[in-house]
PDB file of N, CA, C and O in Angstrom:
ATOM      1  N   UNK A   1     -41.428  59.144 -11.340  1.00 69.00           N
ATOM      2  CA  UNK A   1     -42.294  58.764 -12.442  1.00 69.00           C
ATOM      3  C   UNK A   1     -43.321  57.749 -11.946  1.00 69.00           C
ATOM      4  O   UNK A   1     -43.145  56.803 -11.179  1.00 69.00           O
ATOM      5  N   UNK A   2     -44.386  58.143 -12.530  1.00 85.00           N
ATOM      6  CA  UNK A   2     -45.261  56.896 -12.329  1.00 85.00           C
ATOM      7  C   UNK A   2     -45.375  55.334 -12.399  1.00 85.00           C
ATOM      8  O   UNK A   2     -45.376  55.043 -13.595  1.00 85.00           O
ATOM      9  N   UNK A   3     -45.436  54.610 -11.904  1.00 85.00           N
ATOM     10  CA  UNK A   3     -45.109  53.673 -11.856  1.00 85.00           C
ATOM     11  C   UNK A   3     -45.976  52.659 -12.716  1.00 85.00           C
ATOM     12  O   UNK A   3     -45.398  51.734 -13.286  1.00 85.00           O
ATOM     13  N   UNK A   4     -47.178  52.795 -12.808  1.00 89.00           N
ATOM     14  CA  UNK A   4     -48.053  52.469 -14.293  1.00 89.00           C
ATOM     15  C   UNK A   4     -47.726  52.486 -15.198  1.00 89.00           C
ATOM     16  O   UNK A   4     -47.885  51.524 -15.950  1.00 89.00           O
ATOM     17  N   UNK A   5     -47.049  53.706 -15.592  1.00 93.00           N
ATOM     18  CA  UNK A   5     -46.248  53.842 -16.855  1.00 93.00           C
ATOM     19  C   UNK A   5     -45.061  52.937 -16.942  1.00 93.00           C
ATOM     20  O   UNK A   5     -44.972  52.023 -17.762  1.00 93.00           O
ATOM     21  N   UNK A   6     -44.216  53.221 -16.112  1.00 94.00           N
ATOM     22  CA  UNK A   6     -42.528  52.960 -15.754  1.00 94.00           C
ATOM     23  C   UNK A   6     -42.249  51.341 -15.843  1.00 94.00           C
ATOM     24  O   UNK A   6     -41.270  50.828 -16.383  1.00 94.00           O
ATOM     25  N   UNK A   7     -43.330  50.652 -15.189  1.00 94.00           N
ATOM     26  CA  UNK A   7     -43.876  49.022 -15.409  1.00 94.00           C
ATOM     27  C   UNK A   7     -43.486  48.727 -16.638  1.00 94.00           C
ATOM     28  O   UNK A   7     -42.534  48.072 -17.064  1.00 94.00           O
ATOM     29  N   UNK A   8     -44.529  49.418 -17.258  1.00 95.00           N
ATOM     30  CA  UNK A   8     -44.623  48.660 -18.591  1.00 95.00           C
ATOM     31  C   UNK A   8     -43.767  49.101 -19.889  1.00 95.00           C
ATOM     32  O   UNK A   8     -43.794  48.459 -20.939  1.00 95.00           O
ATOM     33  N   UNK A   9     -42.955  50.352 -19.677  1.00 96.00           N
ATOM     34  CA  UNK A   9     -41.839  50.858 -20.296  1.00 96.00           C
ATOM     35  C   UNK A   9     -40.881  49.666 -19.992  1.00 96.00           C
ATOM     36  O   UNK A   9     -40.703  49.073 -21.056  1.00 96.00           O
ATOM     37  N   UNK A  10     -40.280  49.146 -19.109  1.00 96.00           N
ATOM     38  CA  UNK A  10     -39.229  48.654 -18.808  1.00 96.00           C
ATOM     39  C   UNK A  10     -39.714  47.412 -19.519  1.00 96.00           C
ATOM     40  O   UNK A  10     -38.724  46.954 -20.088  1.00 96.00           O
ATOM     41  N   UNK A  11     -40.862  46.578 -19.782  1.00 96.00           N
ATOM     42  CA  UNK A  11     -40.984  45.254 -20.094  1.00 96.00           C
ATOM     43  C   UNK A  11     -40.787  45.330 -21.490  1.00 96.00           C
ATOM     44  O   UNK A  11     -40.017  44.517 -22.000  1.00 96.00           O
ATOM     45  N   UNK A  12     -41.485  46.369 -22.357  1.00 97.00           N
ATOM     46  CA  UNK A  12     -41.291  46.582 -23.351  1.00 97.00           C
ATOM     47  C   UNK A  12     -40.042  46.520 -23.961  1.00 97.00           C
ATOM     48  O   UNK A  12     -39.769  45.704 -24.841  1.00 97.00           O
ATOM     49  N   UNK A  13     -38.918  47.745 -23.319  1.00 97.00           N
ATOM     50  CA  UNK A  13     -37.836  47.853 -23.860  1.00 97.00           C
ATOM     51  C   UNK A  13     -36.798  46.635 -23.274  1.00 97.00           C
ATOM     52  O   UNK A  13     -35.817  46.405 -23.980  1.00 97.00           O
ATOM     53  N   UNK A  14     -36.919  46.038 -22.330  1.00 97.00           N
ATOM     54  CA  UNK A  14     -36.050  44.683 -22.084  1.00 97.00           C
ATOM     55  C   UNK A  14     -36.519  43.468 -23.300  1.00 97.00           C
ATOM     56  O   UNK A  14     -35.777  42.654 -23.849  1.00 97.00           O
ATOM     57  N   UNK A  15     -37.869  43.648 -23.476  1.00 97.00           N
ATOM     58  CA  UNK A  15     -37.913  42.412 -24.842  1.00 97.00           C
ATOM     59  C   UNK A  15     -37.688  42.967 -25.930  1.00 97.00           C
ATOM     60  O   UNK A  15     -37.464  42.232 -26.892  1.00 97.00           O
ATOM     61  N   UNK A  16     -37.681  44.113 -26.074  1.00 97.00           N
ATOM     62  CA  UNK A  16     -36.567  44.861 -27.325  1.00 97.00           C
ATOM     63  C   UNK A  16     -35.438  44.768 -27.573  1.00 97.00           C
ATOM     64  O   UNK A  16     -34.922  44.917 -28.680  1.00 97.00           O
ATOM     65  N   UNK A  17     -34.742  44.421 -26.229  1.00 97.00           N
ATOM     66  CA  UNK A  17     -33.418  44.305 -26.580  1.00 97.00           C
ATOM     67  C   UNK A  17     -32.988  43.042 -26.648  1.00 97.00           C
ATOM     68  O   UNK A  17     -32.108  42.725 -27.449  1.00 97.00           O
ATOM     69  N   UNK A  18     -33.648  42.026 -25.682  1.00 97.00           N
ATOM     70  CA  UNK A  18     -33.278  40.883 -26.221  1.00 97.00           C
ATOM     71  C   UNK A  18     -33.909  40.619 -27.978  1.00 97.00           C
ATOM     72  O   UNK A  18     -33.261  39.758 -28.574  1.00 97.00           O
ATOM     73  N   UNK A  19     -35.044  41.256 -28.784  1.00 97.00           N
ATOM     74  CA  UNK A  19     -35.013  40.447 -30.239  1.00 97.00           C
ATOM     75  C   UNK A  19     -33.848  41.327 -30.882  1.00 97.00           C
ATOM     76  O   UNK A  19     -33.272  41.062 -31.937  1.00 97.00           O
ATOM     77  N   UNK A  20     -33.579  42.542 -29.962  1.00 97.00           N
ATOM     78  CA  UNK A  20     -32.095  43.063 -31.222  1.00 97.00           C
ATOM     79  C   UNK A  20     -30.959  42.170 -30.839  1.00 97.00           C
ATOM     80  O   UNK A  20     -30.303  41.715 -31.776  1.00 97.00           O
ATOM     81  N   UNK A  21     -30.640  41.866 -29.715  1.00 96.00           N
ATOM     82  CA  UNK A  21     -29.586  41.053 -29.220  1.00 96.00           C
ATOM     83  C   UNK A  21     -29.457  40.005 -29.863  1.00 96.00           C
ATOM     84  O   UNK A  21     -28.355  39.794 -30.368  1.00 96.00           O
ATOM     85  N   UNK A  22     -30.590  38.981 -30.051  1.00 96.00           N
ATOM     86  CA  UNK A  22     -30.416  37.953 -30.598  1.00 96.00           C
ATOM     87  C   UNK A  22     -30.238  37.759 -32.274  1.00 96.00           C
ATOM     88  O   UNK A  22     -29.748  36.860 -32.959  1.00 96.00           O
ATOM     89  N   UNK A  23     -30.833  38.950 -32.564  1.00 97.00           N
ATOM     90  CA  UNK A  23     -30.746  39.313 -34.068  1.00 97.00           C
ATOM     91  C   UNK A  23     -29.138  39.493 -34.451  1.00 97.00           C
ATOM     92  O   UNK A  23     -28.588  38.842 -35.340  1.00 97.00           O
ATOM     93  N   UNK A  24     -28.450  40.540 -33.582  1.00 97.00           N
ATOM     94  CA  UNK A  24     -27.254  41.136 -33.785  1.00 97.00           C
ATOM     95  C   UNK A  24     -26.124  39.801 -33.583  1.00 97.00           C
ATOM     96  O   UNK A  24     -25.054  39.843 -34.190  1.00 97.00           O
ATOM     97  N   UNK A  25     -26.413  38.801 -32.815  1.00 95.00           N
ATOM     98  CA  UNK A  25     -25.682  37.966 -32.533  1.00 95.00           C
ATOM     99  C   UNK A  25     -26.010  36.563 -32.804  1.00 95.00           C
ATOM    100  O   UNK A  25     -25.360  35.616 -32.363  1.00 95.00           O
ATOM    101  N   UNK A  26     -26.985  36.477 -33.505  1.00 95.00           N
ATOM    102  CA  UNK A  26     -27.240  35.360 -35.191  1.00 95.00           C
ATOM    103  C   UNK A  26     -27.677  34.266 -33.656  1.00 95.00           C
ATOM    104  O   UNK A  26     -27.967  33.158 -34.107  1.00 95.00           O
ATOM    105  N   UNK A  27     -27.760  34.264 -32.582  1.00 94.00           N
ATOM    106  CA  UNK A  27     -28.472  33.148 -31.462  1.00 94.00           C
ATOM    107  C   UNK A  27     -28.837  34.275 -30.455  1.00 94.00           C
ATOM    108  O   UNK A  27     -28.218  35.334 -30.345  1.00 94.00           O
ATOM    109  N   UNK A  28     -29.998  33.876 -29.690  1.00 93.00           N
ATOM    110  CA  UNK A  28     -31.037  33.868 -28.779  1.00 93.00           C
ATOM    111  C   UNK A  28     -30.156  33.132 -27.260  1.00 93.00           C
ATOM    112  O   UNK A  28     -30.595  33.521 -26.178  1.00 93.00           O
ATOM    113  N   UNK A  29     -28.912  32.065 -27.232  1.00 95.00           N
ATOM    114  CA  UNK A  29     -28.817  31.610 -26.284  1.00 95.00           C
ATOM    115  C   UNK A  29     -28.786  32.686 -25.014  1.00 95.00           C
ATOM    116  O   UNK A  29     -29.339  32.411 -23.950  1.00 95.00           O
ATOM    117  N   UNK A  30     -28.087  33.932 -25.236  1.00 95.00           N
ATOM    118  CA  UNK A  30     -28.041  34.998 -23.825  1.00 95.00           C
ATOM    119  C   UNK A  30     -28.878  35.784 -23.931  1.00 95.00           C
ATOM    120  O   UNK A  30     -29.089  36.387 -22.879  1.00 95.00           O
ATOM    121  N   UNK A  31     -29.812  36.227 -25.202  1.00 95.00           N
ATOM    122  CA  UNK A  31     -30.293  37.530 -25.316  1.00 95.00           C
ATOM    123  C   UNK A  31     -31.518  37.191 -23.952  1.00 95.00           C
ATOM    124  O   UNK A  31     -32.055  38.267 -23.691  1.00 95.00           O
ATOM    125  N   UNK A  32     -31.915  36.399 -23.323  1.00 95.00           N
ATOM    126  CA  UNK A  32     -33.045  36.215 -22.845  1.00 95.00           C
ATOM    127  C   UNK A  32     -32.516  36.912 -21.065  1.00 95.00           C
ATOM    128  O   UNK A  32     -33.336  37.184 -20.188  1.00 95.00           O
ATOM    129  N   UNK A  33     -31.169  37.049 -20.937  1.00 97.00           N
ATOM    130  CA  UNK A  33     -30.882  37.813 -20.180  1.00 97.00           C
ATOM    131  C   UNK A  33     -31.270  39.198 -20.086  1.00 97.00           C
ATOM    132  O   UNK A  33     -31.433  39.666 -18.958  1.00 97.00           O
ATOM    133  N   UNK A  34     -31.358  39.576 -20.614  1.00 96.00           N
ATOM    134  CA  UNK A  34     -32.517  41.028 -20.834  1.00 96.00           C
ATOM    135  C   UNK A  34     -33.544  41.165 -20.168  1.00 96.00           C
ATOM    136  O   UNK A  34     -33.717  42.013 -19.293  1.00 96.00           O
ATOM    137  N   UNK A  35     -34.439  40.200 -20.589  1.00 97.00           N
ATOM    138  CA  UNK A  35     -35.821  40.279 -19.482  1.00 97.00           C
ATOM    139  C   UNK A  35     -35.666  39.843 -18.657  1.00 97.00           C
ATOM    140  O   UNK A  35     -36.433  40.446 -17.906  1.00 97.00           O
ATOM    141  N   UNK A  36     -35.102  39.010 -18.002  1.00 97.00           N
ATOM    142  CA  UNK A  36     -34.618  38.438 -16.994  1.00 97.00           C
ATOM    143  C   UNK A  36     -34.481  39.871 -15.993  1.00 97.00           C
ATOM    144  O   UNK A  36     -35.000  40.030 -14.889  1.00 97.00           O
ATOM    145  N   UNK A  37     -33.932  40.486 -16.474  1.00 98.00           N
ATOM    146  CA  UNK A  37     -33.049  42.029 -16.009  1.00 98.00           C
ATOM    147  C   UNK A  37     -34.076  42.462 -15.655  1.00 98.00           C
ATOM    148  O   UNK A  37     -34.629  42.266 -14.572  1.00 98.00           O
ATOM    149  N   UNK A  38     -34.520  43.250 -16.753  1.00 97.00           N
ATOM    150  CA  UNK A  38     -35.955  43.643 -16.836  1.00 97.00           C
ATOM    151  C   UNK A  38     -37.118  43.065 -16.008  1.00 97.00           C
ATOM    152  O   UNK A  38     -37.884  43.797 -15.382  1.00 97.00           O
ATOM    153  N   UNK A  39     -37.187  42.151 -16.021  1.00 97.00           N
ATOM    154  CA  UNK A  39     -38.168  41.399 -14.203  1.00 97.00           C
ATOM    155  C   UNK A  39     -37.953  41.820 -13.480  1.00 97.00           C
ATOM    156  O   UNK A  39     -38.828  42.503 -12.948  1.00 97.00           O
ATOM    157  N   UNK A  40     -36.135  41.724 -12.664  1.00 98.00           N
ATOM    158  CA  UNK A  40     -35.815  42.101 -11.766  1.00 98.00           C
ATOM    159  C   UNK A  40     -35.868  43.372 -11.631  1.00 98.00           C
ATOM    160  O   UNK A  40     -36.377  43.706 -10.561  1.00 98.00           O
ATOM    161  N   UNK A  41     -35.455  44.444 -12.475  1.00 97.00           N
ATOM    162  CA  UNK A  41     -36.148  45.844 -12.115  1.00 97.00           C
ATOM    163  C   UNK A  41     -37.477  45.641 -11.746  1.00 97.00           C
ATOM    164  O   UNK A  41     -37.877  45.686 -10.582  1.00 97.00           O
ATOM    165  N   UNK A  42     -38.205  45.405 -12.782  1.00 96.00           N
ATOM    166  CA  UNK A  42     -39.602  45.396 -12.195  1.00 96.00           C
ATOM    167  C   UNK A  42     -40.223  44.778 -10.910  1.00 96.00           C
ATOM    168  O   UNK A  42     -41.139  45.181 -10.193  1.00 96.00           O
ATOM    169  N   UNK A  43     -39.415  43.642 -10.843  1.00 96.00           N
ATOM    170  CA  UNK A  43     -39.977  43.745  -9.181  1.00 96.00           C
ATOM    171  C   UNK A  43     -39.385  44.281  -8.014  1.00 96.00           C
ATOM    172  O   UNK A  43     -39.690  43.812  -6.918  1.00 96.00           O
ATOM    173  N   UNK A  44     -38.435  45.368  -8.137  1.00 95.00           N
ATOM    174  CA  UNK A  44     -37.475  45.961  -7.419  1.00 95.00           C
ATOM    175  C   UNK A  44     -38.428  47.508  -7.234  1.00 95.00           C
ATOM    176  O   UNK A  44     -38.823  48.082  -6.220  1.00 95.00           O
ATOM    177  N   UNK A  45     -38.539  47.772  -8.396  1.00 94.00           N
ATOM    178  CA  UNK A  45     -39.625  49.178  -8.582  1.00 94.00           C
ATOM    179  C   UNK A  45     -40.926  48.477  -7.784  1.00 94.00           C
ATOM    180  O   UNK A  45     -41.275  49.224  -6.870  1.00 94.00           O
ATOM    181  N   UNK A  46     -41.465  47.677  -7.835  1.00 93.00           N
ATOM    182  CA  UNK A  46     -42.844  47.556  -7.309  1.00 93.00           C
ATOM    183  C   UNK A  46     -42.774  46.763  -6.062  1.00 93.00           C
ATOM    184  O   UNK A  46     -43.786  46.424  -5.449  1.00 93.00           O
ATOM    185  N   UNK A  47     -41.441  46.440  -5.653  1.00 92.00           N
ATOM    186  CA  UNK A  47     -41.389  46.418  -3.905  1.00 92.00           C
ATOM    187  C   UNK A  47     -41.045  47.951  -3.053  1.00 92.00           C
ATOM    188  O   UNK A  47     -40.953  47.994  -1.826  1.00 92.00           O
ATOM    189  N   UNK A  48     -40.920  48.866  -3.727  1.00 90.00           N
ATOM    190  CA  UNK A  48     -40.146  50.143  -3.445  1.00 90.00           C
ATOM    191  C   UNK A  48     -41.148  50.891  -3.690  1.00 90.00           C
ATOM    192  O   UNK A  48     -41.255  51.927  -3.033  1.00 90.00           O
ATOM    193  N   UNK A  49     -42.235  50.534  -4.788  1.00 89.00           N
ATOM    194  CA  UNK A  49     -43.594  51.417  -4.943  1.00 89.00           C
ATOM    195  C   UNK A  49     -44.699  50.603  -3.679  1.00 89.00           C
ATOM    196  O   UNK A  49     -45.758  51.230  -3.639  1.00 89.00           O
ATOM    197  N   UNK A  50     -44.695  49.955  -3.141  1.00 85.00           N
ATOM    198  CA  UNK A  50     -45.565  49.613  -2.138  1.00 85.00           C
ATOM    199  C   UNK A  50     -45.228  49.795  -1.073  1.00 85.00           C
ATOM    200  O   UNK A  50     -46.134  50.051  -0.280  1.00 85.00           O
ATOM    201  N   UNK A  51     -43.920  49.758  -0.581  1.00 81.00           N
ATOM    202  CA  UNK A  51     -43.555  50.530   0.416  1.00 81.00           C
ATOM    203  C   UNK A  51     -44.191  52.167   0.835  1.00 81.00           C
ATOM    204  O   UNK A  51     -44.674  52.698   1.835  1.00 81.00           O
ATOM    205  N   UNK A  52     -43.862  52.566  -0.577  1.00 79.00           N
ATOM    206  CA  UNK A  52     -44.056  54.212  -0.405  1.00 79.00           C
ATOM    207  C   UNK A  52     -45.909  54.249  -0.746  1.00 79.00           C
ATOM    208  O   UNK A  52     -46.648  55.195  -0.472  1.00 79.00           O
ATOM    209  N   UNK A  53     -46.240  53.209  -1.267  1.00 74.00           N
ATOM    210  CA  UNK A  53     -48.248  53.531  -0.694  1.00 74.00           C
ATOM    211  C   UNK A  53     -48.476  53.023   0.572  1.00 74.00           C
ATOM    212  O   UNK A  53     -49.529  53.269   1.160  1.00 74.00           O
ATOM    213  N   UNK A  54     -47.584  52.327   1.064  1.00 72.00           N
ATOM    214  CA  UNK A  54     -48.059  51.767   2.426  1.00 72.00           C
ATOM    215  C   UNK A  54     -47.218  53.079   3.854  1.00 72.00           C
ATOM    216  O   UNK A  54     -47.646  53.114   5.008  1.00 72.00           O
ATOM    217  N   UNK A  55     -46.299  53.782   3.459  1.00 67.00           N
ATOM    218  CA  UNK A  55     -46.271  55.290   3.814  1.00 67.00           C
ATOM    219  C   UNK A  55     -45.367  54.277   5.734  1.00 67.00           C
ATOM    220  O   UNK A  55     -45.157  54.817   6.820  1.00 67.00           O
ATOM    221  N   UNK A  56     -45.181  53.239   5.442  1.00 58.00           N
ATOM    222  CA  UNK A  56     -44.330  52.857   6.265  1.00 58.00           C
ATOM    223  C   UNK A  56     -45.435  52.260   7.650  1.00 58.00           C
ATOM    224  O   UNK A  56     -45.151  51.907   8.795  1.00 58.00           O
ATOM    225  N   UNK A  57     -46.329  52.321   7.160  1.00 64.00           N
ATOM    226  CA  UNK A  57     -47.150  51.129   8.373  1.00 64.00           C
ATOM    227  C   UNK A  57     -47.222  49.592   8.139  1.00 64.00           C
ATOM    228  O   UNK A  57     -47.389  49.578   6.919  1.00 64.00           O
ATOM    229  N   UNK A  58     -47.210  48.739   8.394  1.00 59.00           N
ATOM    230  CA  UNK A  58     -47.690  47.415   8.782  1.00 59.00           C
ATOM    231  C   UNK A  58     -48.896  47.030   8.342  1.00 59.00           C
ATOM    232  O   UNK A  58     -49.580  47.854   8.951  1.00 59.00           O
ATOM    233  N   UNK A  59     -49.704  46.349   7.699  1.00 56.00           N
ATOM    234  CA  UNK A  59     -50.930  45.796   7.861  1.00 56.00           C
ATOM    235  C   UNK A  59     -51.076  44.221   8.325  1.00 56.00           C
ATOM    236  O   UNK A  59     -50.406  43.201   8.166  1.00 56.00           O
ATOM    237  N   UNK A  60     -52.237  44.549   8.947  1.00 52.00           N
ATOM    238  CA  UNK A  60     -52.574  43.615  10.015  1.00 52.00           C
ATOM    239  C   UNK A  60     -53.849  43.596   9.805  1.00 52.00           C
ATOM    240  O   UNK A  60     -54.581  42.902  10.511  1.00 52.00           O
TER     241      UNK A  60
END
């Protein structure tokens, strides 16, 4: 999947789940673990998407 898309899907639905989380569980103290998550995918996908545009060379 594209990764333009896939970005901004994941940010979306990680701060979705933390306002249901915090909703469902009457405090906010953990729901913020979610995006937290959600970062870390995202910068996991976009160290793994630059790899594969950089096709495994070096720049210099």
């Amino acid at each position: 999947m594209n990764l333009k898309i896939l970005i901004p899907v994941i940010a979306v639905i990680s701060g979705g789940i933390m306002v249901v989380w915090g909703t469902l569980a009457n405090s906010y103290e953990h729901a913020w673990l979610a995006v937290f998550i959600g970062g870390i995918a995202i910068a996991v996908l976009s160290i793994i998407g630059a790899g594969k545009a950089n096709n495994g060379k070096d720049k210099k």
